Amino acid sequence: MINSLSGRFLILTIAFVMLAEVLIFVPSVARFREDYLRTRLERAQIASLVLLADEMIDQELEQELLQNAEVFNVVLLRDEARELMLSSPVPSPAMASFDLRDPGAIVLIRDAMHRLVTPDDEVIRVIGDPVRAGGLVIEVTMASGPLRAAMLDYGWRIFQLSLVISVITGGLLFLAVRMLFVRPVRKVVGAMASFAQAPEDARRVLTPSSRLRELREAEEALHNLETQLSSALKQKDRLAQLGGAVARISHDLRNILTTTQLFADRVEMSKDPMVQRALPKLIGSINRAVNLTESTLAFGSAEEPAPRLTLTALSEVVNDVVESERMATGDHDISYAEDVPMGLTLRADPEQLYRILRNLVRNARQAIEATGKAGEIMVAAREDPKEWVITVTDTGPGLPKKARELLFQPFAAGGRKGGTGLGLAIAAELARGHGGRLELVRTGEDGTVFAICLPRGFGTGEAE
């Protein structure tokens, strides 16, 4: 019960009702004490009337009157004369006096609490106003034991009544909460569980039906969320099917273009001037088509394999990348530089690291080639306390605004004409697979700098 909402509500209700009853009990028991003492004053006044009617009464009758009034003696002030009306032996001197003629609430509460916590049976003196103008002042002495016993009995009855009221109130509220709140919430939870089993099934989307405003708002928000999620999953499924079809088409198209590329290489040996003029454009178009299909096939894989982390000599990887790009440079005036500390080894997958650097260096080369001007590309590395940082710097024209906005999004080419927009997306994904990141440090008219940051910890994958 403690772990359920309705059970906790029941316990809190009982606790709060009991707290309210305690707050009511304090002034209530003070009022009970006042009424108890005033009743004893009235009884004592009635007993003294017998003496006024007959000035001589025997001792037995006097004792009986005092016992019925539950007092030791009665003093009445009449006509400015203070007269002892009834008396009996007092066991001890009066320990306290209480004036009920004009008591304040604080005084009554204080005296009542003091009496409850004082177990000793003491003699007390009580002063009050006689009823029906039966004198000026009436005063009695009495024992405090019966008063305290009556107050405790009254408190116990109040406690029992409070407990019954608390249980009944809490039970009714418990049933009300279960009917009006817990049951609708469980219905929503059941709908969520049903939807989770088959989120693509639109029939399982929750239909708002609650008449409670707050709960209906929650149902409507859940309905919108489930509707959007269901639509997104359907769209994702369709895109996955489309991606599979594109991958198959790209695979076949790559084979066709590869064959065409071989024929173009043979045609390149032709001496026909017309062929020589048209051939570079043809070969360029074929190369771009081959690159597009290869990039599409690479990105269309379900996911990149987890990197197999080994201690890799960075200079060897950088040298392989630079040599490959240097051969692809052709007649363009592009120089390459390497600033990698000798013996620097880092924990990475050498093949995936090669692909990251190859994408960055190739993009830099192609950007410089597009300007028709001379340029320089530098690959540098440094070792920080927490990570290895590899930078690729070029003196190209920089990235345009559109390319910076969609930098690592696939198929969002904006850096150069004919680009697929997959190179940076693949490089960023491979860097994340190492537990690192690929960052654009700066770009502008004086060139662009990319940084590959790899953690020096084990990251993901296996250490070999």
Coordinates of C-alpha atoms in Angstrom, one line a residue:
M1 CA 0.0 0.0 0.0
I2 CA 2.9 2.4 0.8
N3 CA 4.2 2.0 -2.8
S4 CA 0.9 2.8 -4.4
L5 CA -0.5 6.3 -5.0
S6 CA -3.9 5.6 -3.5
G7 CA -2.3 3.9 -0.4
R8 CA -0.1 6.8 0.3
F9 CA -3.0 9.2 -0.2
L10 CA -5.0 7.1 2.4
I11 CA -2.1 7.3 4.9
L12 CA -1.6 11.0 4.4
T13 CA -5.3 11.6 4.8
I14 CA -5.4 9.8 8.1
A15 CA -2.3 11.6 9.3
F16 CA -3.7 15.0 8.3
V17 CA -7.1 14.4 9.9
M18 CA -5.4 13.3 13.1
L19 CA -3.2 16.4 13.1
A20 CA -6.3 18.5 12.6
E21 CA -7.9 16.7 15.6
V22 CA -4.9 17.4 17.7
L23 CA -5.1 21.0 16.9
I24 CA -8.8 20.9 17.8
F25 CA -8.1 18.8 20.9
V26 CA -6.0 21.5 22.8
P27 CA -8.7 24.2 22.9
S28 CA -11.4 21.5 23.3
V29 CA -9.9 20.0 26.4
A30 CA -9.3 23.5 27.8
R31 CA -13.0 24.2 27.4
F32 CA -13.9 20.8 29.0
R33 CA -11.8 21.7 32.1
E34 CA -13.5 25.1 32.4
D35 CA -17.0 23.5 32.1
Y36 CA -16.0 20.9 34.7
L37 CA -14.9 23.5 37.2
R38 CA -18.0 25.7 36.6
T39 CA -20.2 22.7 37.2
R40 CA -18.5 22.1 40.5
L41 CA -19.1 25.8 41.4
E42 CA -22.8 25.5 40.5
R43 CA -23.1 22.3 42.6
A44 CA -21.4 24.0 45.5
Q45 CA -23.8 27.0 45.2
I46 CA -26.8 24.7 45.2
A47 CA -25.5 22.9 48.3
S48 CA -25.1 26.3 50.1
L49 CA -28.7 27.2 49.4
V50 CA -29.7 24.5 52.0
L51 CA -27.8 26.4 54.6
L52 CA -29.5 29.7 53.6
A53 CA -32.9 28.0 54.0
D54 CA -32.0 26.5 57.4
E55 CA -29.0 28.0 59.2
M56 CA -28.6 24.8 61.3
I57 CA -27.9 21.5 59.5
D58 CA -26.4 18.4 61.0
Q59 CA -22.8 17.4 60.1
E60 CA -23.8 14.3 58.1
L61 CA -26.0 16.4 55.8
E62 CA -23.2 18.9 55.3
Q63 CA -20.7 16.1 54.4
E64 CA -23.2 14.6 52.0
L65 CA -23.7 18.0 50.2
L66 CA -20.0 18.5 49.9
Q67 CA -19.5 15.0 48.5
N68 CA -22.2 15.5 45.9
A69 CA -20.6 18.8 44.9
E70 CA -17.1 17.1 45.0
V71 CA -15.6 19.9 46.9
F72 CA -14.0 20.4 50.4
N73 CA -15.6 23.7 51.4
V74 CA -17.7 26.5 50.0
V75 CA -17.2 30.3 50.6
L76 CA -19.8 32.7 49.3
L77 CA -19.4 36.5 49.2
R78 CA -22.8 38.2 49.8
D79 CA -23.5 41.8 50.6
E80 CA -19.7 42.5 50.9
A81 CA -19.5 39.8 53.6
R82 CA -17.4 36.7 53.0
E83 CA -19.0 33.7 54.6
L84 CA -17.9 30.1 54.9
M85 CA -21.1 28.2 53.9
L86 CA -20.0 24.6 54.0
S87 CA -16.7 23.1 55.2
S88 CA -14.9 19.8 55.8
P89 CA -11.3 18.8 56.6
V90 CA -8.9 19.8 53.8
P91 CA -6.1 17.2 53.3
S92 CA -3.5 19.8 52.4
P93 CA -3.1 23.5 51.6
A94 CA -4.3 24.7 48.2
M95 CA -1.4 24.4 45.7
A96 CA -3.0 26.7 43.1
S97 CA -5.9 29.1 42.6
F98 CA -7.9 29.5 39.4
D99 CA -10.2 32.5 38.7
L100 CA -13.0 31.7 36.2
R101 CA -14.6 35.1 36.3
D102 CA -12.9 36.4 33.1
P103 CA -10.3 33.8 31.9
G104 CA -8.5 34.3 28.7
A105 CA -8.1 31.6 26.1
I106 CA -4.4 31.4 26.5
V107 CA -4.7 31.1 30.3
L108 CA -7.3 28.3 30.0
I109 CA -5.2 26.3 27.5
R110 CA -2.1 26.8 29.7
D111 CA -3.8 25.6 32.8
A112 CA -5.4 22.6 31.0
M113 CA -2.1 21.4 29.6
H114 CA -0.4 21.8 33.0
R115 CA -3.1 19.7 34.7
L116 CA -2.7 16.9 32.0
V117 CA 1.0 16.7 32.6
T118 CA 0.8 16.9 36.4
P119 CA -0.1 13.4 37.8
D120 CA -0.1 14.5 41.5
D121 CA -3.5 14.8 43.2
E122 CA -3.4 18.3 44.6
V123 CA -5.8 20.6 46.4
I124 CA -6.8 23.6 44.2
R125 CA -8.9 26.7 44.8
V126 CA -11.5 27.8 42.2
I127 CA -13.1 31.2 42.1
G128 CA -16.1 32.2 40.0
D129 CA -19.4 34.1 39.7
P130 CA -22.5 32.6 41.3
V131 CA -25.3 31.8 39.0
R132 CA -28.6 33.8 38.9
A133 CA -27.1 36.6 41.1
G134 CA -26.8 34.3 44.1
G135 CA -24.0 36.4 45.5
L136 CA -20.9 38.3 44.4
V137 CA -18.3 35.6 44.4
I138 CA -18.2 31.9 45.1
E139 CA -15.1 30.1 46.0
V140 CA -14.5 26.3 46.5
T141 CA -11.5 24.1 47.3
M142 CA -11.4 20.7 45.6
A143 CA -9.1 17.8 44.6
S144 CA -7.4 17.9 41.2
G145 CA -7.2 14.1 40.8
P146 CA -10.9 13.6 39.6
L147 CA -10.5 16.6 37.3
R148 CA -7.4 15.1 35.6
A149 CA -9.1 11.7 35.3
A150 CA -12.1 13.3 33.7
M151 CA -9.8 15.2 31.3
L152 CA -7.9 12.1 30.3
D153 CA -11.2 10.2 29.8
Y154 CA -12.4 13.0 27.6
G155 CA -9.2 13.1 25.6
W156 CA -9.4 9.3 25.1
R157 CA -12.9 9.6 23.7
I158 CA -11.8 12.4 21.5
F159 CA -8.9 10.3 20.2
Q160 CA -11.2 7.4 19.4
L161 CA -13.7 9.6 17.6
S162 CA -10.9 11.2 15.7
L163 CA -9.5 7.9 14.6
V164 CA -12.9 6.7 13.4
I165 CA -13.4 9.9 11.5
S166 CA -9.9 9.6 10.0
V167 CA -10.4 6.0 8.9
I168 CA -13.8 6.7 7.4
T169 CA -12.7 9.9 5.6
G170 CA -9.5 8.3 4.4
G171 CA -11.4 5.2 3.2
L172 CA -13.8 7.3 1.2
L173 CA -11.0 9.4 -0.3
F174 CA -9.1 6.2 -1.0
L175 CA -12.0 4.9 -3.1
A176 CA -12.5 8.2 -4.7
V177 CA -8.9 8.5 -5.7
R178 CA -8.9 5.0 -7.1
M179 CA -12.1 5.6 -9.1
L180 CA -11.3 9.1 -10.3
F181 CA -7.5 9.1 -10.7
V182 CA -5.7 5.8 -10.3
R183 CA -8.0 3.9 -12.6
P184 CA -7.7 6.4 -15.5
V185 CA -3.9 6.5 -15.0
R186 CA -3.7 2.8 -15.2
K187 CA -5.7 2.9 -18.4
V188 CA -3.2 5.3 -19.8
V189 CA -0.3 3.1 -18.7
G190 CA -2.0 0.1 -20.3
A191 CA -2.4 2.0 -23.5
M192 CA 1.3 2.9 -23.5
A193 CA 2.3 -0.7 -22.9
S194 CA 0.0 -1.9 -25.7
F195 CA 1.5 0.7 -28.1
A196 CA 5.0 -0.2 -27.1
Q197 CA 4.4 -3.8 -28.3
A198 CA 3.6 -2.7 -31.8
P199 CA 4.3 1.0 -32.3
E200 CA 3.8 0.8 -36.1
D201 CA 0.1 -0.2 -35.5
A202 CA -1.9 3.0 -35.7
R203 CA -4.9 1.2 -34.0
R204 CA -2.9 1.1 -30.8
V205 CA -2.6 4.9 -30.5
L206 CA -4.3 6.2 -27.4
T207 CA -7.6 8.0 -28.0
P208 CA -8.2 10.7 -25.4
S209 CA -11.4 10.0 -23.4
S210 CA -10.9 11.4 -19.9
R211 CA -13.2 14.1 -18.6
L212 CA -10.6 15.4 -16.1
R213 CA -8.9 18.4 -17.7
E214 CA -5.3 17.6 -16.5
L215 CA -5.6 13.9 -17.4
R216 CA -7.1 14.7 -20.7
E217 CA -4.2 17.1 -21.5
A218 CA -1.8 14.2 -20.7
E219 CA -3.7 11.9 -22.9
E220 CA -3.7 14.4 -25.8
A221 CA 0.0 14.9 -25.4
L222 CA 0.6 11.1 -25.4
H223 CA -1.8 10.7 -28.4
N224 CA 0.2 13.3 -30.4
L225 CA 3.5 11.7 -29.4
E226 CA 2.4 8.2 -30.4
T227 CA 0.9 9.5 -33.6
Q228 CA 4.2 11.2 -34.6
L229 CA 6.3 8.2 -33.5
S230 CA 4.1 5.8 -35.5
S231 CA 4.4 7.9 -38.6
A232 CA 8.1 8.3 -38.1
L233 CA 8.6 4.5 -37.8
K234 CA 6.5 3.9 -40.9
Q235 CA 8.6 6.6 -42.7
K236 CA 11.8 5.0 -41.4
D237 CA 10.7 1.6 -42.7
R238 CA 9.9 3.0 -46.1
L239 CA 13.3 4.8 -46.2
A240 CA 15.1 1.6 -45.2
Q241 CA 13.4 -0.2 -48.0
L242 CA 14.2 2.7 -50.4
G243 CA 17.8 2.7 -49.1
G244 CA 18.1 -1.0 -49.8
A245 CA 16.9 -0.5 -53.4
V246 CA 19.3 2.4 -53.9
A247 CA 22.2 0.4 -52.6
R248 CA 21.4 -2.4 -55.1
I249 CA 21.0 0.0 -57.9
S250 CA 24.2 1.8 -56.9
H251 CA 26.1 -1.5 -56.8
D252 CA 25.0 -2.4 -60.3
L253 CA 25.6 1.1 -61.6
R254 CA 29.1 1.0 -60.1
N255 CA 29.9 -2.2 -62.1
I256 CA 28.6 -0.6 -65.2
L257 CA 30.6 2.6 -64.7
T258 CA 33.8 0.6 -63.9
T259 CA 33.5 -1.1 -67.2
T260 CA 32.9 2.3 -68.9
Q261 CA 35.9 3.7 -67.1
L262 CA 38.1 0.9 -68.6
F263 CA 36.8 1.7 -72.1
A264 CA 37.4 5.4 -71.5
D265 CA 41.1 4.6 -70.6
R266 CA 41.5 2.8 -74.0
V267 CA 39.8 5.6 -75.9
E268 CA 42.3 8.0 -74.2
M269 CA 45.0 6.6 -76.5
S270 CA 43.1 7.8 -79.6
K271 CA 44.8 10.5 -81.6
D272 CA 41.6 12.0 -82.9
P273 CA 41.5 15.7 -81.9
M274 CA 37.7 15.6 -81.3
V275 CA 38.1 12.7 -79.0
Q276 CA 41.0 14.3 -77.1
R277 CA 38.9 17.5 -76.5
A278 CA 35.8 15.6 -75.3
L279 CA 37.6 12.8 -73.4
P280 CA 38.6 14.8 -70.2
K281 CA 35.0 15.8 -69.6
L282 CA 33.8 12.3 -70.2
I283 CA 36.4 10.8 -67.8
G284 CA 35.6 13.5 -65.2
S285 CA 31.9 12.7 -65.4
I286 CA 32.5 9.0 -65.1
N287 CA 34.9 9.5 -62.1
R288 CA 32.3 11.6 -60.3
A289 CA 29.6 9.0 -61.0
V290 CA 31.9 6.2 -59.7
N291 CA 32.7 8.3 -56.5
L292 CA 29.0 8.9 -56.0
T293 CA 28.1 5.3 -56.2
E294 CA 31.0 4.2 -54.0
S295 CA 30.1 6.8 -51.3
T296 CA 26.5 5.9 -51.4
L297 CA 27.3 2.2 -51.0
A298 CA 29.7 3.0 -48.1
F299 CA 27.2 5.2 -46.3
G300 CA 24.2 2.9 -47.0
S301 CA 25.7 0.2 -44.9
A302 CA 23.6 -0.6 -41.8
E303 CA 26.4 0.7 -39.6
E304 CA 30.2 1.0 -39.5
P305 CA 31.9 -2.0 -37.9
A306 CA 33.3 -1.3 -34.4
P307 CA 36.9 -0.1 -34.6
R308 CA 39.5 -2.6 -33.7
L309 CA 41.8 -0.5 -31.6
T310 CA 45.5 -1.2 -31.8
L311 CA 48.7 0.8 -31.1
T312 CA 49.1 2.5 -34.5
A313 CA 52.1 4.5 -35.7
L314 CA 50.4 7.7 -36.9
S315 CA 53.3 8.8 -39.2
E316 CA 52.8 5.6 -41.3
V317 CA 49.1 6.2 -41.8
V318 CA 49.7 9.9 -42.6
N319 CA 52.4 9.1 -45.1
D320 CA 50.2 6.6 -46.9
V321 CA 47.4 9.2 -47.2
V322 CA 49.7 12.0 -48.4
E323 CA 51.4 9.7 -51.0
S324 CA 48.0 8.6 -52.4
E325 CA 46.8 12.2 -52.7
R326 CA 50.1 13.4 -54.1
M327 CA 49.7 10.9 -57.0
A328 CA 46.1 12.1 -57.5
T329 CA 47.2 15.7 -57.7
G330 CA 48.5 15.5 -61.2
D331 CA 49.7 18.7 -62.7
H332 CA 48.2 20.9 -60.0
D333 CA 50.6 23.0 -57.9
I334 CA 49.8 21.6 -54.5
S335 CA 52.4 20.8 -51.8
Y336 CA 52.0 18.5 -48.9
A337 CA 53.6 18.7 -45.5
E338 CA 53.6 16.4 -42.5
D339 CA 54.3 17.5 -38.9
V340 CA 53.9 14.3 -36.9
P341 CA 56.2 13.6 -34.0
M342 CA 58.4 10.6 -34.6
G343 CA 57.4 7.5 -32.7
L344 CA 53.9 8.9 -31.9
T345 CA 51.5 6.0 -31.5
L346 CA 47.9 6.2 -30.7
R347 CA 45.2 3.7 -30.0
A348 CA 43.0 3.5 -33.1
D349 CA 41.8 1.3 -36.0
P350 CA 44.4 2.0 -38.7
E351 CA 42.0 1.4 -41.6
Q352 CA 39.3 3.6 -40.2
L353 CA 41.9 6.3 -39.3
Y354 CA 43.2 6.1 -42.9
R355 CA 39.6 6.7 -44.2
I356 CA 39.1 9.7 -42.0
L357 CA 42.4 11.4 -43.0
R358 CA 41.9 10.4 -46.7
N359 CA 38.5 12.1 -46.7
L360 CA 39.8 15.3 -45.1
V361 CA 42.9 15.5 -47.3
R362 CA 41.0 14.7 -50.5
N363 CA 38.4 17.4 -49.7
A364 CA 41.3 19.9 -49.1
R365 CA 43.0 18.9 -52.4
Q366 CA 39.8 19.2 -54.4
A367 CA 39.0 22.6 -52.9
I368 CA 42.4 23.9 -53.9
E369 CA 42.2 22.4 -57.4
A370 CA 38.8 24.1 -57.9
T371 CA 40.5 27.6 -57.5
G372 CA 43.1 26.9 -60.1
K373 CA 45.8 28.3 -57.8
A374 CA 48.7 26.9 -55.9
G375 CA 48.1 25.6 -52.4
E376 CA 49.4 23.7 -49.4
I377 CA 48.0 20.9 -47.2
M378 CA 49.5 20.1 -43.9
V379 CA 48.7 17.1 -41.6
A380 CA 50.0 17.7 -38.0
A381 CA 49.5 15.9 -34.7
R382 CA 50.1 16.6 -31.0
E383 CA 49.6 14.7 -27.8
D384 CA 47.5 16.2 -25.0
P385 CA 47.1 14.8 -21.5
K386 CA 43.6 13.5 -22.3
E387 CA 43.5 13.0 -26.1
W388 CA 45.4 12.9 -29.4
V389 CA 44.7 15.8 -31.8
I390 CA 45.3 15.4 -35.5
T391 CA 44.8 18.6 -37.6
V392 CA 44.4 18.9 -41.4
T393 CA 45.1 22.4 -42.6
D394 CA 44.8 23.7 -46.2
T395 CA 45.2 27.1 -47.9
G396 CA 42.0 26.7 -49.9
P397 CA 39.1 29.2 -50.3
G398 CA 37.3 28.1 -47.2
L399 CA 33.9 26.6 -46.7
P400 CA 30.8 28.6 -47.9
K401 CA 28.1 29.4 -45.3
K402 CA 25.7 26.7 -46.6
A403 CA 28.4 24.1 -46.2
R404 CA 29.1 25.2 -42.6
E405 CA 25.4 25.0 -41.7
L406 CA 25.1 21.4 -43.0
L407 CA 28.7 20.3 -42.4
F408 CA 28.3 16.7 -41.2
Q409 CA 24.9 15.9 -42.7
P410 CA 25.0 13.3 -45.4
F411 CA 24.0 14.2 -49.0
A412 CA 24.2 17.9 -48.0
A413 CA 27.1 18.9 -50.3
G414 CA 27.8 22.5 -50.4
G415 CA 31.5 22.8 -50.3
R416 CA 32.3 22.1 -54.0
K417 CA 30.6 21.3 -57.2
G418 CA 30.1 17.6 -57.8
G419 CA 30.6 16.6 -54.1
T420 CA 28.3 14.0 -52.6
G421 CA 28.3 15.4 -49.1
L422 CA 29.2 12.0 -47.7
G423 CA 32.9 12.3 -47.0
L424 CA 32.7 14.4 -43.9
A425 CA 29.6 12.5 -42.6
I426 CA 31.5 9.2 -42.9
A427 CA 34.6 10.7 -41.3
A428 CA 32.6 12.1 -38.4
E429 CA 30.9 8.8 -37.8
L430 CA 34.2 6.9 -37.8
A431 CA 35.6 9.4 -35.3
R432 CA 32.6 9.0 -33.0
G433 CA 33.1 5.2 -33.2
H434 CA 36.5 5.8 -31.6
G435 CA 34.9 7.7 -28.8
G436 CA 36.3 10.9 -30.3
R437 CA 35.0 13.7 -32.5
L438 CA 35.7 15.6 -35.8
E439 CA 35.6 19.4 -35.4
L440 CA 35.8 22.3 -37.8
V441 CA 38.4 24.5 -36.1
R442 CA 38.2 27.5 -38.4
T443 CA 37.5 28.3 -42.1
G444 CA 37.9 31.4 -44.2
E445 CA 39.5 32.9 -47.2
D446 CA 43.0 31.9 -45.9
G447 CA 42.0 28.3 -45.6
T448 CA 40.3 25.6 -43.5
V449 CA 41.4 23.6 -40.4
F450 CA 39.8 20.4 -39.3
A451 CA 40.8 18.6 -36.1
I452 CA 40.4 14.9 -35.2
C453 CA 40.3 14.4 -31.4
L454 CA 40.7 10.8 -30.2
P455 CA 40.6 10.0 -26.5
R456 CA 43.7 8.4 -24.9
G457 CA 41.5 5.9 -23.0
F458 CA 40.3 2.6 -24.4
G459 CA 37.1 4.1 -25.8
T460 CA 35.0 1.6 -27.8
G461 CA 36.1 -1.6 -29.6
E462 CA 38.7 -4.1 -28.7
A463 CA 42.3 -3.5 -27.7
E464 CA 44.7 -5.8 -29.3

